Amino acid sequence: MLIVGLTGSIGMGKSTAAAHLRARGLPVFDADAEVHRLYAGGKAVEQIERAFPGTTTQQGVDRQRLSAALLAHPQRIRELEAIVHPLVREAERSFLHAEARRGTPIAVLEIPLLFESGADRMVDAVVVLSAPADVQRERVLMRGVSPEKLDALLARQMPDAEKRQRADFVVDTSVSVEESRATLDTILEALRARHGAAFKRFWSA
């Protein structure tokens, strides 16, 4: 089984690309969705409350309170990541084992912090979604994200230029959706010709 890491900074079109790959029949693990599950009553809630008192409710983690706590103390993001990343990695492993049992030829891990978390070393190929900074900023601000929050998010992420350098494949998402999808289809054909070693090396235990 070939494991593909799909990544890109905020506002680069990861969800659109993942939806296209699913439409092409590829299973995609969404790390952000897993974090949402962990925050909504999952294993992370109790640990986050201990580390960041007052940031959870009976419904789970209050993302606004947690964001406020992190904006006030940005250096504590590492503490949060130390709680969340291992739990997400556990879910990724379960997903990959299930796909391996099905005989799936290609499985995709959609991970926003692929490089930052070191997960790029645990996949066979990396696809980076990219767009110019002004396009990215416009997209994210249109979602209602404040400029301050966007700047804080970008400060925690590897620069887009470095991600492009380290990628096996880059998809320009500043063009039309159709053009981006065509690029993804071309990449998919190249991936189908590859053989994967990452599952046995990093995930099979």
PDB file of C-alpha atoms in Angstrom, residues 40-190:
ATOM      1  CA  ALA A  40     -16.108  16.821  21.119  1.00  0.00           C
ATOM      2  CA  GLY A  41     -15.884  14.386  24.000  1.00  0.00           C
ATOM      3  CA  GLY A  42     -12.947  12.286  22.842  1.00  0.00           C
ATOM      4  CA  LYS A  43      -9.817  11.234  24.691  1.00  0.00           C
ATOM      5  CA  ALA A  44      -8.258  14.692  24.504  1.00  0.00           C
ATOM      6  CA  VAL A  45     -10.843  16.556  26.604  1.00  0.00           C
ATOM      7  CA  GLU A  46      -9.728  15.519  30.081  1.00  0.00           C
ATOM      8  CA  GLN A  47      -6.049  16.049  29.273  1.00  0.00           C
ATOM      9  CA  ILE A  48      -6.719  19.497  27.789  1.00  0.00           C
ATOM     10  CA  GLU A  49      -8.739  20.558  30.834  1.00  0.00           C
ATOM     11  CA  ARG A  50      -5.856  19.543  33.090  1.00  0.00           C
ATOM     12  CA  ALA A  51      -3.346  21.494  31.002  1.00  0.00           C
ATOM     13  CA  PHE A  52      -5.621  24.464  30.195  1.00  0.00           C
ATOM     14  CA  PRO A  53      -8.175  24.793  33.038  1.00  0.00           C
ATOM     15  CA  GLY A  54     -11.509  26.332  32.065  1.00  0.00           C
ATOM     16  CA  THR A  55     -11.233  25.585  28.338  1.00  0.00           C
ATOM     17  CA  THR A  56     -13.716  22.686  28.325  1.00  0.00           C
ATOM     18  CA  THR A  57     -17.434  22.253  28.988  1.00  0.00           C
ATOM     19  CA  GLN A  58     -19.726  19.226  29.274  1.00  0.00           C
ATOM     20  CA  GLN A  59     -19.864  19.261  25.459  1.00  0.00           C
ATOM     21  CA  GLY A  60     -16.093  18.988  25.128  1.00  0.00           C
ATOM     22  CA  VAL A  61     -13.346  21.469  24.358  1.00  0.00           C
ATOM     23  CA  ASP A  62     -14.505  25.058  23.884  1.00  0.00           C
ATOM     24  CA  ARG A  63     -12.385  26.013  20.878  1.00  0.00           C
ATOM     25  CA  GLN A  64     -12.851  29.758  21.422  1.00  0.00           C
ATOM     26  CA  ARG A  65     -11.634  29.547  25.011  1.00  0.00           C
ATOM     27  CA  LEU A  66      -8.727  27.347  23.992  1.00  0.00           C
ATOM     28  CA  SER A  67      -7.795  29.731  21.156  1.00  0.00           C
ATOM     29  CA  ALA A  68      -7.902  32.660  23.582  1.00  0.00           C
ATOM     30  CA  ALA A  69      -5.638  30.788  26.009  1.00  0.00           C
ATOM     31  CA  LEU A  70      -3.159  30.057  23.231  1.00  0.00           C
ATOM     32  CA  LEU A  71      -3.232  33.613  21.871  1.00  0.00           C
ATOM     33  CA  ALA A  72      -2.385  34.827  25.371  1.00  0.00           C
ATOM     34  CA  HIS A  73       0.418  32.257  25.735  1.00  0.00           C
ATOM     35  CA  PRO A  74       1.480  31.180  22.219  1.00  0.00           C
ATOM     36  CA  GLN A  75       4.474  29.270  23.573  1.00  0.00           C
ATOM     37  CA  ARG A  76       2.043  26.747  25.109  1.00  0.00           C
ATOM     38  CA  ILE A  77       0.953  25.440  21.693  1.00  0.00           C
ATOM     39  CA  ARG A  78       3.621  22.744  22.112  1.00  0.00           C
ATOM     40  CA  GLU A  79       1.810  21.464  25.212  1.00  0.00           C
ATOM     41  CA  LEU A  80      -1.421  21.164  23.267  1.00  0.00           C
ATOM     42  CA  GLU A  81       0.317  19.412  20.381  1.00  0.00           C
ATOM     43  CA  ALA A  82       1.906  16.956  22.831  1.00  0.00           C
ATOM     44  CA  ILE A  83      -1.621  15.973  23.892  1.00  0.00           C
ATOM     45  CA  VAL A  84      -3.341  15.944  20.508  1.00  0.00           C
ATOM     46  CA  HIS A  85      -0.728  14.657  18.038  1.00  0.00           C
ATOM     47  CA  PRO A  86      -0.253  11.195  19.620  1.00  0.00           C
ATOM     48  CA  LEU A  87      -4.033  10.677  19.685  1.00  0.00           C
ATOM     49  CA  VAL A  88      -4.335  11.672  16.027  1.00  0.00           C
ATOM     50  CA  ARG A  89      -1.405   9.384  15.164  1.00  0.00           C
ATOM     51  CA  GLU A  90      -3.246   6.511  16.881  1.00  0.00           C
ATOM     52  CA  ALA A  91      -6.322   7.167  14.706  1.00  0.00           C
ATOM     53  CA  GLU A  92      -4.146   7.375  11.574  1.00  0.00           C
ATOM     54  CA  ARG A  93      -2.647   3.993  12.401  1.00  0.00           C
ATOM     55  CA  SER A  94      -6.113   2.431  12.806  1.00  0.00           C
ATOM     56  CA  PHE A  95      -7.205   3.928   9.475  1.00  0.00           C
ATOM     57  CA  LEU A  96      -4.135   2.605   7.647  1.00  0.00           C
ATOM     58  CA  HIS A  97      -4.453  -0.869   9.160  1.00  0.00           C
ATOM     59  CA  ALA A  98      -8.092  -1.019   8.067  1.00  0.00           C
ATOM     60  CA  GLU A  99      -7.164   0.032   4.516  1.00  0.00           C
ATOM     61  CA  ALA A 100      -4.288  -2.475   4.401  1.00  0.00           C
ATOM     62  CA  ARG A 101      -6.691  -5.267   5.383  1.00  0.00           C
ATOM     63  CA  ARG A 102      -8.971  -4.199   2.512  1.00  0.00           C
ATOM     64  CA  GLY A 103      -6.064  -4.406   0.080  1.00  0.00           C
ATOM     65  CA  THR A 104      -6.256  -0.686  -0.694  1.00  0.00           C
ATOM     66  CA  PRO A 105      -3.479   0.302  -3.147  1.00  0.00           C
ATOM     67  CA  ILE A 106      -3.262   4.004  -2.159  1.00  0.00           C
ATOM     68  CA  ALA A 107      -4.328   5.643   1.111  1.00  0.00           C
ATOM     69  CA  VAL A 108      -4.183   9.380   1.800  1.00  0.00           C
ATOM     70  CA  LEU A 109      -3.424  11.158   5.069  1.00  0.00           C
ATOM     71  CA  GLU A 110      -4.669  14.756   4.924  1.00  0.00           C
ATOM     72  CA  ILE A 111      -2.565  16.431   7.626  1.00  0.00           C
ATOM     73  CA  PRO A 112      -2.253  20.244   7.793  1.00  0.00           C
ATOM     74  CA  LEU A 113       0.888  20.012   9.980  1.00  0.00           C
ATOM     75  CA  LEU A 114       2.441  17.121   8.058  1.00  0.00           C
ATOM     76  CA  PHE A 115       5.953  18.585   8.055  1.00  0.00           C
ATOM     77  CA  GLU A 116       5.698  20.300  11.419  1.00  0.00           C
ATOM     78  CA  SER A 117       4.648  17.062  13.163  1.00  0.00           C
ATOM     79  CA  GLY A 118       7.287  14.950  11.400  1.00  0.00           C
ATOM     80  CA  ALA A 119       4.651  12.832   9.655  1.00  0.00           C
ATOM     81  CA  ASP A 120       6.260  13.558   6.273  1.00  0.00           C
ATOM     82  CA  ARG A 121       8.889  10.944   7.177  1.00  0.00           C
ATOM     83  CA  MET A 122       6.154   8.318   7.604  1.00  0.00           C
ATOM     84  CA  VAL A 123       4.588   8.504   4.131  1.00  0.00           C
ATOM     85  CA  ASP A 124       5.737   7.407   0.679  1.00  0.00           C
ATOM     86  CA  ALA A 125       4.944  10.645  -1.154  1.00  0.00           C
ATOM     87  CA  VAL A 126       3.968  14.191  -0.213  1.00  0.00           C
ATOM     88  CA  VAL A 127       1.530  16.351  -2.185  1.00  0.00           C
ATOM     89  CA  VAL A 128       1.564  20.039  -1.237  1.00  0.00           C
ATOM     90  CA  LEU A 129      -1.278  22.396  -2.141  1.00  0.00           C
ATOM     91  CA  SER A 130      -0.064  25.934  -2.700  1.00  0.00           C
ATOM     92  CA  ALA A 131      -1.230  29.407  -3.720  1.00  0.00           C
ATOM     93  CA  PRO A 132       0.296  32.900  -3.577  1.00  0.00           C
ATOM     94  CA  ALA A 133       0.203  34.580  -0.156  1.00  0.00           C
ATOM     95  CA  ASP A 134      -2.312  37.240  -1.229  1.00  0.00           C
ATOM     96  CA  VAL A 135      -4.734  34.588  -2.522  1.00  0.00           C
ATOM     97  CA  GLN A 136      -4.322  32.575   0.663  1.00  0.00           C
ATOM     98  CA  ARG A 137      -4.937  35.612   2.860  1.00  0.00           C
ATOM     99  CA  GLU A 138      -8.049  36.654   0.947  1.00  0.00           C
ATOM    100  CA  ARG A 139      -9.528  33.146   1.201  1.00  0.00           C
ATOM    101  CA  VAL A 140      -8.936  32.838   4.935  1.00  0.00           C
ATOM    102  CA  LEU A 141     -10.178  36.325   5.831  1.00  0.00           C
ATOM    103  CA  MET A 142     -13.341  35.647   3.810  1.00  0.00           C
ATOM    104  CA  ARG A 143     -14.048  32.759   6.213  1.00  0.00           C
ATOM    105  CA  GLY A 144     -14.295  35.264   9.038  1.00  0.00           C
ATOM    106  CA  VAL A 145     -10.863  34.588  10.515  1.00  0.00           C
ATOM    107  CA  SER A 146      -9.341  37.759  11.981  1.00  0.00           C
ATOM    108  CA  PRO A 147      -6.023  39.029  10.573  1.00  0.00           C
ATOM    109  CA  GLU A 148      -4.451  38.571  14.026  1.00  0.00           C
ATOM    110  CA  LYS A 149      -5.540  34.942  14.266  1.00  0.00           C
ATOM    111  CA  LEU A 150      -4.352  34.253  10.714  1.00  0.00           C
ATOM    112  CA  ASP A 151      -0.936  35.736  11.480  1.00  0.00           C
ATOM    113  CA  ALA A 152      -0.712  33.626  14.647  1.00  0.00           C
ATOM    114  CA  LEU A 153      -1.619  30.485  12.690  1.00  0.00           C
ATOM    115  CA  LEU A 154       0.908  31.214   9.946  1.00  0.00           C
ATOM    116  CA  ALA A 155       3.630  31.862  12.523  1.00  0.00           C
ATOM    117  CA  ARG A 156       3.210  28.264  13.734  1.00  0.00           C
ATOM    118  CA  GLN A 157       3.358  26.759  10.246  1.00  0.00           C
ATOM    119  CA  MET A 158       6.305  26.044   7.999  1.00  0.00           C
ATOM    120  CA  PRO A 159       6.513  28.672   5.216  1.00  0.00           C
ATOM    121  CA  ASP A 160       4.760  27.665   2.013  1.00  0.00           C
ATOM    122  CA  ALA A 161       7.986  28.027   0.004  1.00  0.00           C
ATOM    123  CA  GLU A 162       9.730  25.463   2.200  1.00  0.00           C
ATOM    124  CA  LYS A 163       6.795  23.063   1.924  1.00  0.00           C
ATOM    125  CA  ARG A 164       6.943  23.299  -1.863  1.00  0.00           C
ATOM    126  CA  GLN A 165      10.681  22.564  -1.786  1.00  0.00           C
ATOM    127  CA  ARG A 166      10.175  19.452   0.332  1.00  0.00           C
ATOM    128  CA  ALA A 167       7.190  18.126  -1.629  1.00  0.00           C
ATOM    129  CA  ASP A 168       7.218  15.295  -4.140  1.00  0.00           C
ATOM    130  CA  PHE A 169       4.334  16.967  -5.977  1.00  0.00           C
ATOM    131  CA  VAL A 170       2.912  20.516  -5.851  1.00  0.00           C
ATOM    132  CA  VAL A 171      -0.607  21.549  -6.870  1.00  0.00           C
ATOM    133  CA  ASP A 172      -1.204  25.237  -7.640  1.00  0.00           C
ATOM    134  CA  THR A 173      -4.667  25.995  -6.266  1.00  0.00           C
ATOM    135  CA  SER A 174      -4.737  29.631  -7.401  1.00  0.00           C
ATOM    136  CA  VAL A 175      -5.913  28.470 -10.831  1.00  0.00           C
ATOM    137  CA  SER A 176      -9.415  27.194 -11.585  1.00  0.00           C
ATOM    138  CA  VAL A 177     -10.771  24.210  -9.666  1.00  0.00           C
ATOM    139  CA  GLU A 178     -10.826  22.252 -12.927  1.00  0.00           C
ATOM    140  CA  GLU A 179      -7.124  22.921 -13.542  1.00  0.00           C
ATOM    141  CA  SER A 180      -6.207  21.924  -9.983  1.00  0.00           C
ATOM    142  CA  ARG A 181      -8.213  18.712 -10.350  1.00  0.00           C
ATOM    143  CA  ALA A 182      -6.462  17.937 -13.631  1.00  0.00           C
ATOM    144  CA  THR A 183      -3.096  18.368 -11.905  1.00  0.00           C
ATOM    145  CA  LEU A 184      -4.236  16.020  -9.133  1.00  0.00           C
ATOM    146  CA  ASP A 185      -5.314  13.437 -11.706  1.00  0.00           C
ATOM    147  CA  THR A 186      -1.886  13.596 -13.357  1.00  0.00           C
ATOM    148  CA  ILE A 187      -0.232  13.134  -9.954  1.00  0.00           C
ATOM    149  CA  LEU A 188      -2.546  10.230  -9.191  1.00  0.00           C
ATOM    150  CA  GLU A 189      -1.445   8.443 -12.351  1.00  0.00           C
ATOM    151  CA  ALA A 190       2.195   8.858 -11.292  1.00  0.00           C
TER     152      ALA A 190
END
